Amino acid sequence: MRRWLTAVALGGTVALALTGCANPAGVDGELTDDWAMVSEPTQFVPESGVCLPRWDNSGYFSGYNPLDCAESHQVETVHVGTLTGANADRTSPPPEDSPAARAAFAECDRAASKAVGAEWRGGRLSLDVGFPPPAGWAGGARWFRCDLAEITSLDDPSMVMRKGSLTGALKEGSALAHTCFSPKISGDDVDAMRPVSCTSKHRSEYAGTYTAPDTSYDAFVRNSEAIHRSCRKVIASFAKVPNDSRLAYRTGSIFYPPREDDWEKGDRGVQCFVWISDRDLTRSVKGNGAKLLPVR
């Protein structure tokens, strides 16, 4: 909280009647030159590279309790940025659908992937952005906090308690990384994506993420065929097969879009998965081309 210091003006002149008396040793008789300078009030800014017991986007200093990431925690702050220019000129913290919130999310998006060593959506992770509370914003705070958390599964975004930093968490062989799945399908809907080893029977595999166009959420989800086309392009690159008219005869696709509230914050990352409807695989399709994805 910012504290203001107010000077007190004296209404009259203070006179010392010390006729015939000298000043005591070390006293020069000046009342104004021996006071220590008052430092400028400083604004609270959270730390990067620390962990927090629980996710809390209130931004209040009173609730801020950073931990060493070796201790049990729920989220890790991987970056702290500063809003500038027009994004900092607001009179209150940015709401979810504002340009300022989207600019902050974009910076956090890049910082999170850099921290974990790969696209962060390629694993059981979630990303949230925190801003100063209204009082802090009014006092001049313009920071934003980028918090990563491990989640339960692709279908269950609840944060889990963990020990250890997420730095480098998605490097090759990571237990957090999305690999192969045995989907539970009902008609055209995916009820669940159950993770399995790629050497066991499976029909789906995470291929990568693409960035959706900046439209309204309703317009985005209505055009599912455009999403599938974009995911097939991701799959073609992942499997090393041509992205041509025959691709739809090699593989289907499953996509997981951002939730609507995350879309409003600026998340445009769509997760894409290979989908084989008529047979089981027992190895990864990554880089294996037409051998595993023949035209059928």
mmCIF file with all atom_site columns, N, CA, C and O in Angstrom, residues 203-210 227-244 247-248 250-255 270-276 281 284-290 292-293:
data_model
loop_
_atom_site.group_PDB
_atom_site.id
_atom_site.type_symbol
_atom_site.label_atom_id
_atom_site.label_alt_id
_atom_site.label_comp_id
_atom_site.label_asym_id
_atom_site.label_entity_id
_atom_site.label_seq_id
_atom_site.pdbx_PDB_ins_code
_atom_site.Cartn_x
_atom_site.Cartn_y
_atom_site.Cartn_z
_atom_site.occupancy
_atom_site.B_iso_or_equiv
_atom_site.pdbx_formal_charge
_atom_site.auth_seq_id
_atom_site.auth_comp_id
_atom_site.auth_asym_id
_atom_site.auth_atom_id
_atom_site.pdbx_PDB_model_num
ATOM 1   N N  . ARG A 1 203 ? -4.953  -44.606 -30.270 1.00 0.00 ? 203 ARG A N  1
ATOM 2   C CA . ARG A 1 203 ? -5.483  -44.096 -31.539 1.00 0.00 ? 203 ARG A CA 1
ATOM 3   C C  . ARG A 1 203 ? -5.314  -42.579 -31.690 1.00 0.00 ? 203 ARG A C  1
ATOM 4   O O  . ARG A 1 203 ? -5.805  -42.004 -32.661 1.00 0.00 ? 203 ARG A O  1
ATOM 5   N N  . SER A 1 204 ? -4.640  -41.972 -30.747 1.00 0.00 ? 204 SER A N  1
ATOM 6   C CA . SER A 1 204 ? -4.459  -40.529 -30.836 1.00 0.00 ? 204 SER A CA 1
ATOM 7   C C  . SER A 1 204 ? -3.097  -40.142 -30.269 1.00 0.00 ? 204 SER A C  1
ATOM 8   O O  . SER A 1 204 ? -2.537  -40.852 -29.429 1.00 0.00 ? 204 SER A O  1
ATOM 9   N N  . GLU A 1 205 ? -2.575  -39.002 -30.747 1.00 0.00 ? 205 GLU A N  1
ATOM 10  C CA . GLU A 1 205 ? -1.273  -38.513 -30.285 1.00 0.00 ? 205 GLU A CA 1
ATOM 11  C C  . GLU A 1 205 ? -1.235  -36.995 -30.439 1.00 0.00 ? 205 GLU A C  1
ATOM 12  O O  . GLU A 1 205 ? -1.704  -36.441 -31.440 1.00 0.00 ? 205 GLU A O  1
ATOM 13  N N  . TYR A 1 206 ? -0.658  -36.351 -29.438 1.00 0.00 ? 206 TYR A N  1
ATOM 14  C CA . TYR A 1 206 ? -0.507  -34.894 -29.512 1.00 0.00 ? 206 TYR A CA 1
ATOM 15  C C  . TYR A 1 206 ? 0.504   -34.557 -30.601 1.00 0.00 ? 206 TYR A C  1
ATOM 16  O O  . TYR A 1 206 ? 1.615   -35.081 -30.638 1.00 0.00 ? 206 TYR A O  1
ATOM 17  N N  . ALA A 1 207 ? 0.106   -33.648 -31.515 1.00 0.00 ? 207 ALA A N  1
ATOM 18  C CA . ALA A 1 207 ? 0.968   -33.293 -32.644 1.00 0.00 ? 207 ALA A CA 1
ATOM 19  C C  . ALA A 1 207 ? 1.545   -31.889 -32.522 1.00 0.00 ? 207 ALA A C  1
ATOM 20  O O  . ALA A 1 207 ? 2.589   -31.593 -33.105 1.00 0.00 ? 207 ALA A O  1
ATOM 21  N N  . GLY A 1 208 ? 0.891   -31.005 -31.791 1.00 0.00 ? 208 GLY A N  1
ATOM 22  C CA . GLY A 1 208 ? 1.384   -29.641 -31.671 1.00 0.00 ? 208 GLY A CA 1
ATOM 23  C C  . GLY A 1 208 ? 0.248   -28.647 -31.495 1.00 0.00 ? 208 GLY A C  1
ATOM 24  O O  . GLY A 1 208 ? -0.926  -29.025 -31.364 1.00 0.00 ? 208 GLY A O  1
ATOM 25  N N  . THR A 1 209 ? 0.594   -27.402 -31.527 1.00 0.00 ? 209 THR A N  1
ATOM 26  C CA . THR A 1 209 ? -0.361  -26.309 -31.287 1.00 0.00 ? 209 THR A CA 1
ATOM 27  C C  . THR A 1 209 ? -0.250  -25.279 -32.406 1.00 0.00 ? 209 THR A C  1
ATOM 28  O O  . THR A 1 209 ? 0.835   -25.013 -32.905 1.00 0.00 ? 209 THR A O  1
ATOM 29  N N  . TYR A 1 210 ? -1.375  -24.711 -32.805 1.00 0.00 ? 210 TYR A N  1
ATOM 30  C CA . TYR A 1 210 ? -1.329  -23.584 -33.735 1.00 0.00 ? 210 TYR A CA 1
ATOM 31  C C  . TYR A 1 210 ? -2.044  -22.394 -33.114 1.00 0.00 ? 210 TYR A C  1
ATOM 32  O O  . TYR A 1 210 ? -2.841  -22.531 -32.172 1.00 0.00 ? 210 TYR A O  1
ATOM 33  N N  . ILE A 1 227 ? -10.803 -25.176 -38.142 1.00 0.00 ? 227 ILE A N  1
ATOM 34  C CA . ILE A 1 227 ? -9.913  -25.622 -37.066 1.00 0.00 ? 227 ILE A CA 1
ATOM 35  C C  . ILE A 1 227 ? -9.279  -26.964 -37.440 1.00 0.00 ? 227 ILE A C  1
ATOM 36  O O  . ILE A 1 227 ? -8.072  -27.169 -37.272 1.00 0.00 ? 227 ILE A O  1
ATOM 37  N N  . HIS A 1 228 ? -10.098 -27.884 -37.951 1.00 0.00 ? 228 HIS A N  1
ATOM 38  C CA . HIS A 1 228 ? -9.564  -29.180 -38.371 1.00 0.00 ? 228 HIS A CA 1
ATOM 39  C C  . HIS A 1 228 ? -8.526  -29.020 -39.490 1.00 0.00 ? 228 HIS A C  1
ATOM 40  O O  . HIS A 1 228 ? -7.502  -29.715 -39.498 1.00 0.00 ? 228 HIS A O  1
ATOM 41  N N  . ARG A 1 229 ? -8.780  -28.131 -40.437 1.00 0.00 ? 229 ARG A N  1
ATOM 42  C CA . ARG A 1 229 ? -7.805  -27.910 -41.509 1.00 0.00 ? 229 ARG A CA 1
ATOM 43  C C  . ARG A 1 229 ? -6.471  -27.420 -40.943 1.00 0.00 ? 229 ARG A C  1
ATOM 44  O O  . ARG A 1 229 ? -5.398  -27.876 -41.371 1.00 0.00 ? 229 ARG A O  1
ATOM 45  N N  . SER A 1 230 ? -6.557  -26.500 -40.001 1.00 0.00 ? 230 SER A N  1
ATOM 46  C CA . SER A 1 230 ? -5.333  -25.984 -39.383 1.00 0.00 ? 230 SER A CA 1
ATOM 47  C C  . SER A 1 230 ? -4.610  -27.079 -38.611 1.00 0.00 ? 230 SER A C  1
ATOM 48  O O  . SER A 1 230 ? -3.370  -27.168 -38.635 1.00 0.00 ? 230 SER A O  1
ATOM 49  N N  . CYS A 1 231 ? -5.376  -27.934 -37.922 1.00 0.00 ? 231 CYS A N  1
ATOM 50  C CA . CYS A 1 231 ? -4.749  -29.026 -37.175 1.00 0.00 ? 231 CYS A CA 1
ATOM 51  C C  . CYS A 1 231 ? -4.145  -30.071 -38.108 1.00 0.00 ? 231 CYS A C  1
ATOM 52  O O  . CYS A 1 231 ? -3.093  -30.651 -37.806 1.00 0.00 ? 231 CYS A O  1
ATOM 53  N N  . ARG A 1 232 ? -4.792  -30.314 -39.242 1.00 0.00 ? 232 ARG A N  1
ATOM 54  C CA . ARG A 1 232 ? -4.204  -31.272 -40.187 1.00 0.00 ? 232 ARG A CA 1
ATOM 55  C C  . ARG A 1 232 ? -2.848  -30.773 -40.698 1.00 0.00 ? 232 ARG A C  1
ATOM 56  O O  . ARG A 1 232 ? -1.922  -31.569 -40.937 1.00 0.00 ? 232 ARG A O  1
ATOM 57  N N  . LYS A 1 233 ? -2.724  -29.477 -40.847 1.00 0.00 ? 233 LYS A N  1
ATOM 58  C CA . LYS A 1 233 ? -1.429  -28.910 -41.244 1.00 0.00 ? 233 LYS A CA 1
ATOM 59  C C  . LYS A 1 233 ? -0.385  -29.183 -40.162 1.00 0.00 ? 233 LYS A C  1
ATOM 60  O O  . LYS A 1 233 ? 0.773   -29.545 -40.468 1.00 0.00 ? 233 LYS A O  1
ATOM 61  N N  . VAL A 1 234 ? -0.767  -29.024 -38.898 1.00 0.00 ? 234 VAL A N  1
ATOM 62  C CA . VAL A 1 234 ? 0.144   -29.319 -37.782 1.00 0.00 ? 234 VAL A CA 1
ATOM 63  C C  . VAL A 1 234 ? 0.524   -30.796 -37.789 1.00 0.00 ? 234 VAL A C  1
ATOM 64  O O  . VAL A 1 234 ? 1.686   -31.170 -37.614 1.00 0.00 ? 234 VAL A O  1
ATOM 65  N N  . ILE A 1 235 ? -0.469  -31.654 -38.008 1.00 0.00 ? 235 ILE A N  1
ATOM 66  C CA . ILE A 1 235 ? -0.236  -33.105 -38.019 1.00 0.00 ? 235 ILE A CA 1
ATOM 67  C C  . ILE A 1 235 ? 0.693   -33.502 -39.164 1.00 0.00 ? 235 ILE A C  1
ATOM 68  O O  . ILE A 1 235 ? 1.591   -34.336 -38.999 1.00 0.00 ? 235 ILE A O  1
ATOM 69  N N  . ALA A 1 236 ? 0.495   -32.899 -40.341 1.00 0.00 ? 236 ALA A N  1
ATOM 70  C CA . ALA A 1 236 ? 1.347   -33.210 -41.486 1.00 0.00 ? 236 ALA A CA 1
ATOM 71  C C  . ALA A 1 236 ? 2.810   -32.901 -41.180 1.00 0.00 ? 236 ALA A C  1
ATOM 72  O O  . ALA A 1 236 ? 3.711   -33.687 -41.509 1.00 0.00 ? 236 ALA A O  1
ATOM 73  N N  . SER A 1 237 ? 3.049   -31.764 -40.548 1.00 0.00 ? 237 SER A N  1
ATOM 74  C CA . SER A 1 237 ? 4.416   -31.399 -40.177 1.00 0.00 ? 237 SER A CA 1
ATOM 75  C C  . SER A 1 237 ? 4.978   -32.360 -39.130 1.00 0.00 ? 237 SER A C  1
ATOM 76  O O  . SER A 1 237 ? 6.149   -32.759 -39.194 1.00 0.00 ? 237 SER A O  1
ATOM 77  N N  . PHE A 1 238 ? 4.158   -32.736 -38.168 1.00 0.00 ? 238 PHE A N  1
ATOM 78  C CA . PHE A 1 238 ? 4.573   -33.639 -37.088 1.00 0.00 ? 238 PHE A CA 1
ATOM 79  C C  . PHE A 1 238 ? 4.915   -35.029 -37.620 1.00 0.00 ? 238 PHE A C  1
ATOM 80  O O  . PHE A 1 238 ? 5.934   -35.630 -37.249 1.00 0.00 ? 238 PHE A O  1
ATOM 81  N N  . ALA A 1 239 ? 4.067   -35.550 -38.499 1.00 0.00 ? 239 ALA A N  1
ATOM 82  C CA . ALA A 1 239 ? 4.236   -36.918 -39.003 1.00 0.00 ? 239 ALA A CA 1
ATOM 83  C C  . ALA A 1 239 ? 5.130   -36.988 -40.238 1.00 0.00 ? 239 ALA A C  1
ATOM 84  O O  . ALA A 1 239 ? 5.523   -38.088 -40.645 1.00 0.00 ? 239 ALA A O  1
ATOM 85  N N  . LYS A 1 240 ? 5.437   -35.841 -40.842 1.00 0.00 ? 240 LYS A N  1
ATOM 86  C CA . LYS A 1 240 ? 6.232   -35.784 -42.080 1.00 0.00 ? 240 LYS A CA 1
ATOM 87  C C  . LYS A 1 240 ? 5.494   -36.462 -43.247 1.00 0.00 ? 240 LYS A C  1
ATOM 88  O O  . LYS A 1 240 ? 6.003   -37.363 -43.906 1.00 0.00 ? 240 LYS A O  1
ATOM 89  N N  . VAL A 1 241 ? 4.254   -36.008 -43.461 1.00 0.00 ? 241 VAL A N  1
ATOM 90  C CA . VAL A 1 241 ? 3.479   -36.425 -44.632 1.00 0.00 ? 241 VAL A CA 1
ATOM 91  C C  . VAL A 1 241 ? 3.036   -35.159 -45.356 1.00 0.00 ? 241 VAL A C  1
ATOM 92  O O  . VAL A 1 241 ? 2.974   -34.081 -44.767 1.00 0.00 ? 241 VAL A O  1
ATOM 93  N N  . PRO A 1 242 ? 2.711   -35.253 -46.646 1.00 0.00 ? 242 PRO A N  1
ATOM 94  C CA . PRO A 1 242 ? 2.304   -34.054 -47.398 1.00 0.00 ? 242 PRO A CA 1
ATOM 95  C C  . PRO A 1 242 ? 0.993   -33.460 -46.865 1.00 0.00 ? 242 PRO A C  1
ATOM 96  O O  . PRO A 1 242 ? 0.055   -34.183 -46.535 1.00 0.00 ? 242 PRO A O  1
ATOM 97  N N  . ASN A 1 243 ? 0.969   -32.144 -46.818 1.00 0.00 ? 243 ASN A N  1
ATOM 98  C CA . ASN A 1 243 ? -0.261  -31.443 -46.447 1.00 0.00 ? 243 ASN A CA 1
ATOM 99  C C  . ASN A 1 243 ? -1.035  -31.162 -47.732 1.00 0.00 ? 243 ASN A C  1
ATOM 100 O O  . ASN A 1 243 ? -1.031  -30.055 -48.271 1.00 0.00 ? 243 ASN A O  1
ATOM 101 N N  . ASP A 1 244 ? -1.683  -32.200 -48.248 1.00 0.00 ? 244 ASP A N  1
ATOM 102 C CA . ASP A 1 244 ? -2.386  -32.084 -49.516 1.00 0.00 ? 244 ASP A CA 1
ATOM 103 C C  . ASP A 1 244 ? -3.804  -32.626 -49.385 1.00 0.00 ? 244 ASP A C  1
ATOM 104 O O  . ASP A 1 244 ? -4.279  -32.912 -48.283 1.00 0.00 ? 244 ASP A O  1
ATOM 105 N N  . LEU A 1 247 ? -4.462  -35.824 -47.340 1.00 0.00 ? 247 LEU A N  1
ATOM 106 C CA . LEU A 1 247 ? -4.165  -35.901 -45.907 1.00 0.00 ? 247 LEU A CA 1
ATOM 107 C C  . LEU A 1 247 ? -5.363  -36.375 -45.091 1.00 0.00 ? 247 LEU A C  1
ATOM 108 O O  . LEU A 1 247 ? -5.225  -37.142 -44.135 1.00 0.00 ? 247 LEU A O  1
ATOM 109 N N  . ALA A 1 248 ? -6.571  -35.934 -45.480 1.00 0.00 ? 248 ALA A N  1
ATOM 110 C CA . ALA A 1 248 ? -7.777  -36.335 -44.748 1.00 0.00 ? 248 ALA A CA 1
ATOM 111 C C  . ALA A 1 248 ? -8.044  -37.829 -44.861 1.00 0.00 ? 248 ALA A C  1
ATOM 112 O O  . ALA A 1 248 ? -8.810  -38.392 -44.061 1.00 0.00 ? 248 ALA A O  1
ATOM 113 N N  . ARG A 1 250 ? -5.528  -39.976 -44.673 1.00 0.00 ? 250 ARG A N  1
ATOM 114 C CA . ARG A 1 250 ? -4.473  -40.585 -43.861 1.00 0.00 ? 250 ARG A CA 1
ATOM 115 C C  . ARG A 1 250 ? -4.829  -40.569 -42.372 1.00 0.00 ? 250 ARG A C  1
ATOM 116 O O  . ARG A 1 250 ? -4.543  -41.519 -41.648 1.00 0.00 ? 250 ARG A O  1
ATOM 117 N N  . THR A 1 251 ? -5.423  -39.470 -41.942 1.00 0.00 ? 251 THR A N  1
ATOM 118 C CA . THR A 1 251 ? -5.669  -39.285 -40.510 1.00 0.00 ? 251 THR A CA 1
ATOM 119 C C  . THR A 1 251 ? -6.828  -38.330 -40.275 1.00 0.00 ? 251 THR A C  1
ATOM 120 O O  . THR A 1 251 ? -7.084  -37.420 -41.084 1.00 0.00 ? 251 THR A O  1
ATOM 121 N N  . GLY A 1 252 ? -7.503  -38.525 -39.174 1.00 0.00 ? 252 GLY A N  1
ATOM 122 C CA . GLY A 1 252 ? -8.449  -37.538 -38.678 1.00 0.00 ? 252 GLY A CA 1
ATOM 123 C C  . GLY A 1 252 ? -7.736  -36.629 -37.684 1.00 0.00 ? 252 GLY A C  1
ATOM 124 O O  . GLY A 1 252 ? -6.524  -36.729 -37.476 1.00 0.00 ? 252 GLY A O  1
ATOM 125 N N  . SER A 1 253 ? -8.496  -35.745 -37.068 1.00 0.00 ? 253 SER A N  1
ATOM 126 C CA . SER A 1 253 ? -7.892  -34.821 -36.106 1.00 0.00 ? 253 SER A CA 1
ATOM 127 C C  . SER A 1 253 ? -8.854  -34.559 -34.943 1.00 0.00 ? 253 SER A C  1
ATOM 128 O O  . SER A 1 253 ? -10.077 -34.591 -35.111 1.00 0.00 ? 253 SER A O  1
ATOM 129 N N  . ILE A 1 254 ? -8.264  -34.345 -33.810 1.00 0.00 ? 254 ILE A N  1
ATOM 130 C CA . ILE A 1 254 ? -8.982  -33.914 -32.602 1.00 0.00 ? 254 ILE A CA 1
ATOM 131 C C  . ILE A 1 254 ? -8.347  -32.607 -32.169 1.00 0.00 ? 254 ILE A C  1
ATOM 132 O O  . ILE A 1 254 ? -7.118  -32.462 -32.222 1.00 0.00 ? 254 ILE A O  1
ATOM 133 N N  . PHE A 1 255 ? -9.170  -31.642 -31.773 1.00 0.00 ? 255 PHE A N  1
ATOM 134 C CA . PHE A 1 255 ? -8.583  -30.389 -31.288 1.00 0.00 ? 255 PHE A CA 1
ATOM 135 C C  . PHE A 1 255 ? -9.164  -30.016 -29.932 1.00 0.00 ? 255 PHE A C  1
ATOM 136 O O  . PHE A 1 255 ? -10.315 -30.322 -29.623 1.00 0.00 ? 255 PHE A O  1
ATOM 137 N N  . VAL A 1 270 ? -4.398  -23.501 -29.974 1.00 0.00 ? 270 VAL A N  1
ATOM 138 C CA . VAL A 1 270 ? -5.269  -24.662 -30.166 1.00 0.00 ? 270 VAL A CA 1
ATOM 139 C C  . VAL A 1 270 ? -4.409  -25.924 -30.207 1.00 0.00 ? 270 VAL A C  1
ATOM 140 O O  . VAL A 1 270 ? -3.494  -26.033 -31.029 1.00 0.00 ? 270 VAL A O  1
ATOM 141 N N  . GLN A 1 271 ? -4.691  -26.873 -29.323 1.00 0.00 ? 271 GLN A N  1
ATOM 142 C CA . GLN A 1 271 ? -3.944  -28.129 -29.271 1.00 0.00 ? 271 GLN A CA 1
ATOM 143 C C  . GLN A 1 271 ? -4.510  -29.107 -30.300 1.00 0.00 ? 271 GLN A C  1
ATOM 144 O O  . GLN A 1 271 ? -5.730  -29.320 -30.366 1.00 0.00 ? 271 GLN A O  1
ATOM 145 N N  . CYS A 1 272 ? -3.628  -29.728 -31.090 1.00 0.00 ? 272 CYS A N  1
ATOM 146 C CA . CYS A 1 272 ? -4.033  -30.618 -32.183 1.00 0.00 ? 272 CYS A CA 1
ATOM 147 C C  . CYS A 1 272 ? -3.526  -32.041 -31.942 1.00 0.00 ? 272 CYS A C  1
ATOM 148 O O  . CYS A 1 272 ? -2.376  -32.238 -31.527 1.00 0.00 ? 272 CYS A O  1
ATOM 149 N N  . PHE A 1 273 ? -4.392  -33.030 -32.258 1.00 0.00 ? 273 PHE A N  1
ATOM 150 C CA . PHE A 1 273 ? -4.079  -34.430 -32.014 1.00 0.00 ? 273 PHE A CA 1
ATOM 151 C C  . PHE A 1 273 ? -4.384  -35.273 -33.251 1.00 0.00 ? 273 PHE A C  1
ATOM 152 O O  . PHE A 1 273 ? -5.412  -35.081 -33.905 1.00 0.00 ? 273 PHE A O  1
ATOM 153 N N  . VAL A 1 274 ? -3.475  -36.190 -33.563 1.00 0.00 ? 274 VAL A N  1
ATOM 154 C CA . VAL A 1 274 ? -3.744  -37.217 -34.565 1.00 0.00 ? 274 VAL A CA 1
ATOM 155 C C  . VAL A 1 274 ? -4.910  -38.067 -34.071 1.00 0.00 ? 274 VAL A C  1
ATOM 156 O O  . VAL A 1 274 ? -5.020  -38.362 -32.874 1.00 0.00 ? 274 VAL A O  1
ATOM 157 N N  . TRP A 1 275 ? -5.794  -38.468 -35.007 1.00 0.00 ? 275 TRP A N  1
ATOM 158 C CA . TRP A 1 275 ? -6.908  -39.346 -34.643 1.00 0.00 ? 275 TRP A CA 1
ATOM 159 C C  . TRP A 1 275 ? -7.049  -40.444 -35.690 1.00 0.00 ? 275 TRP A C  1
ATOM 160 O O  . TRP A 1 275 ? -7.312  -40.179 -36.872 1.00 0.00 ? 275 TRP A O  1
ATOM 161 N N  . ILE A 1 276 ? -6.827  -41.698 -35.273 1.00 0.00 ? 276 ILE A N  1
ATOM 162 C CA . ILE A 1 276 ? -6.974  -42.858 -36.141 1.00 0.00 ? 276 ILE A CA 1
ATOM 163 C C  . ILE A 1 276 ? -8.248  -43.586 -35.716 1.00 0.00 ? 276 ILE A C  1
ATOM 164 O O  . ILE A 1 276 ? -8.326  -44.101 -34.601 1.00 0.00 ? 276 ILE A O  1
ATOM 165 N N  . LEU A 1 281 ? -2.570  -48.128 -33.003 1.00 0.00 ? 281 LEU A N  1
ATOM 166 C CA . LEU A 1 281 ? -1.140  -47.945 -33.220 1.00 0.00 ? 281 LEU A CA 1
ATOM 167 C C  . LEU A 1 281 ? -0.390  -48.371 -31.957 1.00 0.00 ? 281 LEU A C  1
ATOM 168 O O  . LEU A 1 281 ? -0.942  -48.319 -30.857 1.00 0.00 ? 281 LEU A O  1
ATOM 169 N N  . SER A 1 284 ? 4.779   -44.144 -31.974 1.00 0.00 ? 284 SER A N  1
ATOM 170 C CA . SER A 1 284 ? 4.494   -42.751 -32.305 1.00 0.00 ? 284 SER A CA 1
ATOM 171 C C  . SER A 1 284 ? 4.519   -42.544 -33.812 1.00 0.00 ? 284 SER A C  1
ATOM 172 O O  . SER A 1 284 ? 5.312   -43.154 -34.537 1.00 0.00 ? 284 SER A O  1
ATOM 173 N N  . VAL A 1 285 ? 3.646   -41.650 -34.288 1.00 0.00 ? 285 VAL A N  1
ATOM 174 C CA . VAL A 1 285 ? 3.660   -41.308 -35.708 1.00 0.00 ? 285 VAL A CA 1
ATOM 175 C C  . VAL A 1 285 ? 4.664   -40.193 -36.004 1.00 0.00 ? 285 VAL A C  1
ATOM 176 O O  . VAL A 1 285 ? 4.892   -39.857 -37.169 1.00 0.00 ? 285 VAL A O  1
ATOM 177 N N  . LYS A 1 286 ? 5.277   -39.639 -34.991 1.00 0.00 ? 286 LYS A N  1
ATOM 178 C CA . LYS A 1 286 ? 6.186   -38.509 -35.183 1.00 0.00 ? 286 LYS A CA 1
ATOM 179 C C  . LYS A 1 286 ? 7.306   -38.866 -36.162 1.00 0.00 ? 286 LYS A C  1
ATOM 180 O O  . LYS A 1 286 ? 8.104   -39.781 -35.922 1.00 0.00 ? 286 LYS A O  1
ATOM 181 N N  . GLY A 1 287 ? 7.351   -38.144 -37.267 1.00 0.00 ? 287 GLY A N  1
ATOM 182 C CA . GLY A 1 287 ? 8.407   -38.320 -38.248 1.00 0.00 ? 287 GLY A CA 1
ATOM 183 C C  . GLY A 1 287 ? 8.371   -39.611 -39.033 1.00 0.00 ? 287 GLY A C  1
ATOM 184 O O  . GLY A 1 287 ? 9.280   -39.874 -39.835 1.00 0.00 ? 287 GLY A O  1
ATOM 185 N N  . ASN A 1 288 ? 7.336   -40.433 -38.847 1.00 0.00 ? 288 ASN A N  1
ATOM 186 C CA . ASN A 1 288 ? 7.301   -41.747 -39.495 1.00 0.00 ? 288 ASN A CA 1
ATOM 187 C C  . ASN A 1 288 ? 6.539   -41.769 -40.817 1.00 0.00 ? 288 ASN A C  1
ATOM 188 O O  . ASN A 1 288 ? 6.394   -42.821 -41.434 1.00 0.00 ? 288 ASN A O  1
ATOM 189 N N  . GLY A 1 289 ? 6.025   -40.636 -41.240 1.00 0.00 ? 289 GLY A N  1
ATOM 190 C CA . GLY A 1 289 ? 5.457   -40.478 -42.566 1.00 0.00 ? 289 GLY A CA 1
ATOM 191 C C  . GLY A 1 289 ? 4.398   -41.474 -42.946 1.00 0.00 ? 289 GLY A C  1
ATOM 192 O O  . GLY A 1 289 ? 3.595   -41.942 -42.114 1.00 0.00 ? 289 GLY A O  1
ATOM 193 N N  . ALA A 1 290 ? 4.406   -41.833 -44.228 1.00 0.00 ? 290 ALA A N  1
ATOM 194 C CA . ALA A 1 290 ? 3.354   -42.687 -44.798 1.00 0.00 ? 290 ALA A CA 1
ATOM 195 C C  . ALA A 1 290 ? 3.399   -44.111 -44.273 1.00 0.00 ? 290 ALA A C  1
ATOM 196 O O  . ALA A 1 290 ? 2.439   -44.865 -44.435 1.00 0.00 ? 290 ALA A O  1
ATOM 197 N N  . LEU A 1 292 ? 3.237   -45.057 -41.215 1.00 0.00 ? 292 LEU A N  1
ATOM 198 C CA . LEU A 1 292 ? 2.198   -45.173 -40.189 1.00 0.00 ? 292 LEU A CA 1
ATOM 199 C C  . LEU A 1 292 ? 0.910   -44.464 -40.576 1.00 0.00 ? 292 LEU A C  1
ATOM 200 O O  . LEU A 1 292 ? -0.139  -44.750 -40.011 1.00 0.00 ? 292 LEU A O  1
ATOM 201 N N  . LEU A 1 293 ? 0.999   -43.555 -41.535 1.00 0.00 ? 293 LEU A N  1
ATOM 202 C CA . LEU A 1 293 ? -0.199  -42.831 -41.974 1.00 0.00 ? 293 LEU A CA 1
ATOM 203 C C  . LEU A 1 293 ? -0.372  -42.981 -43.479 1.00 0.00 ? 293 LEU A C  1
ATOM 204 O O  . LEU A 1 293 ? -0.283  -42.014 -44.244 1.00 0.00 ? 293 LEU A O  1
#
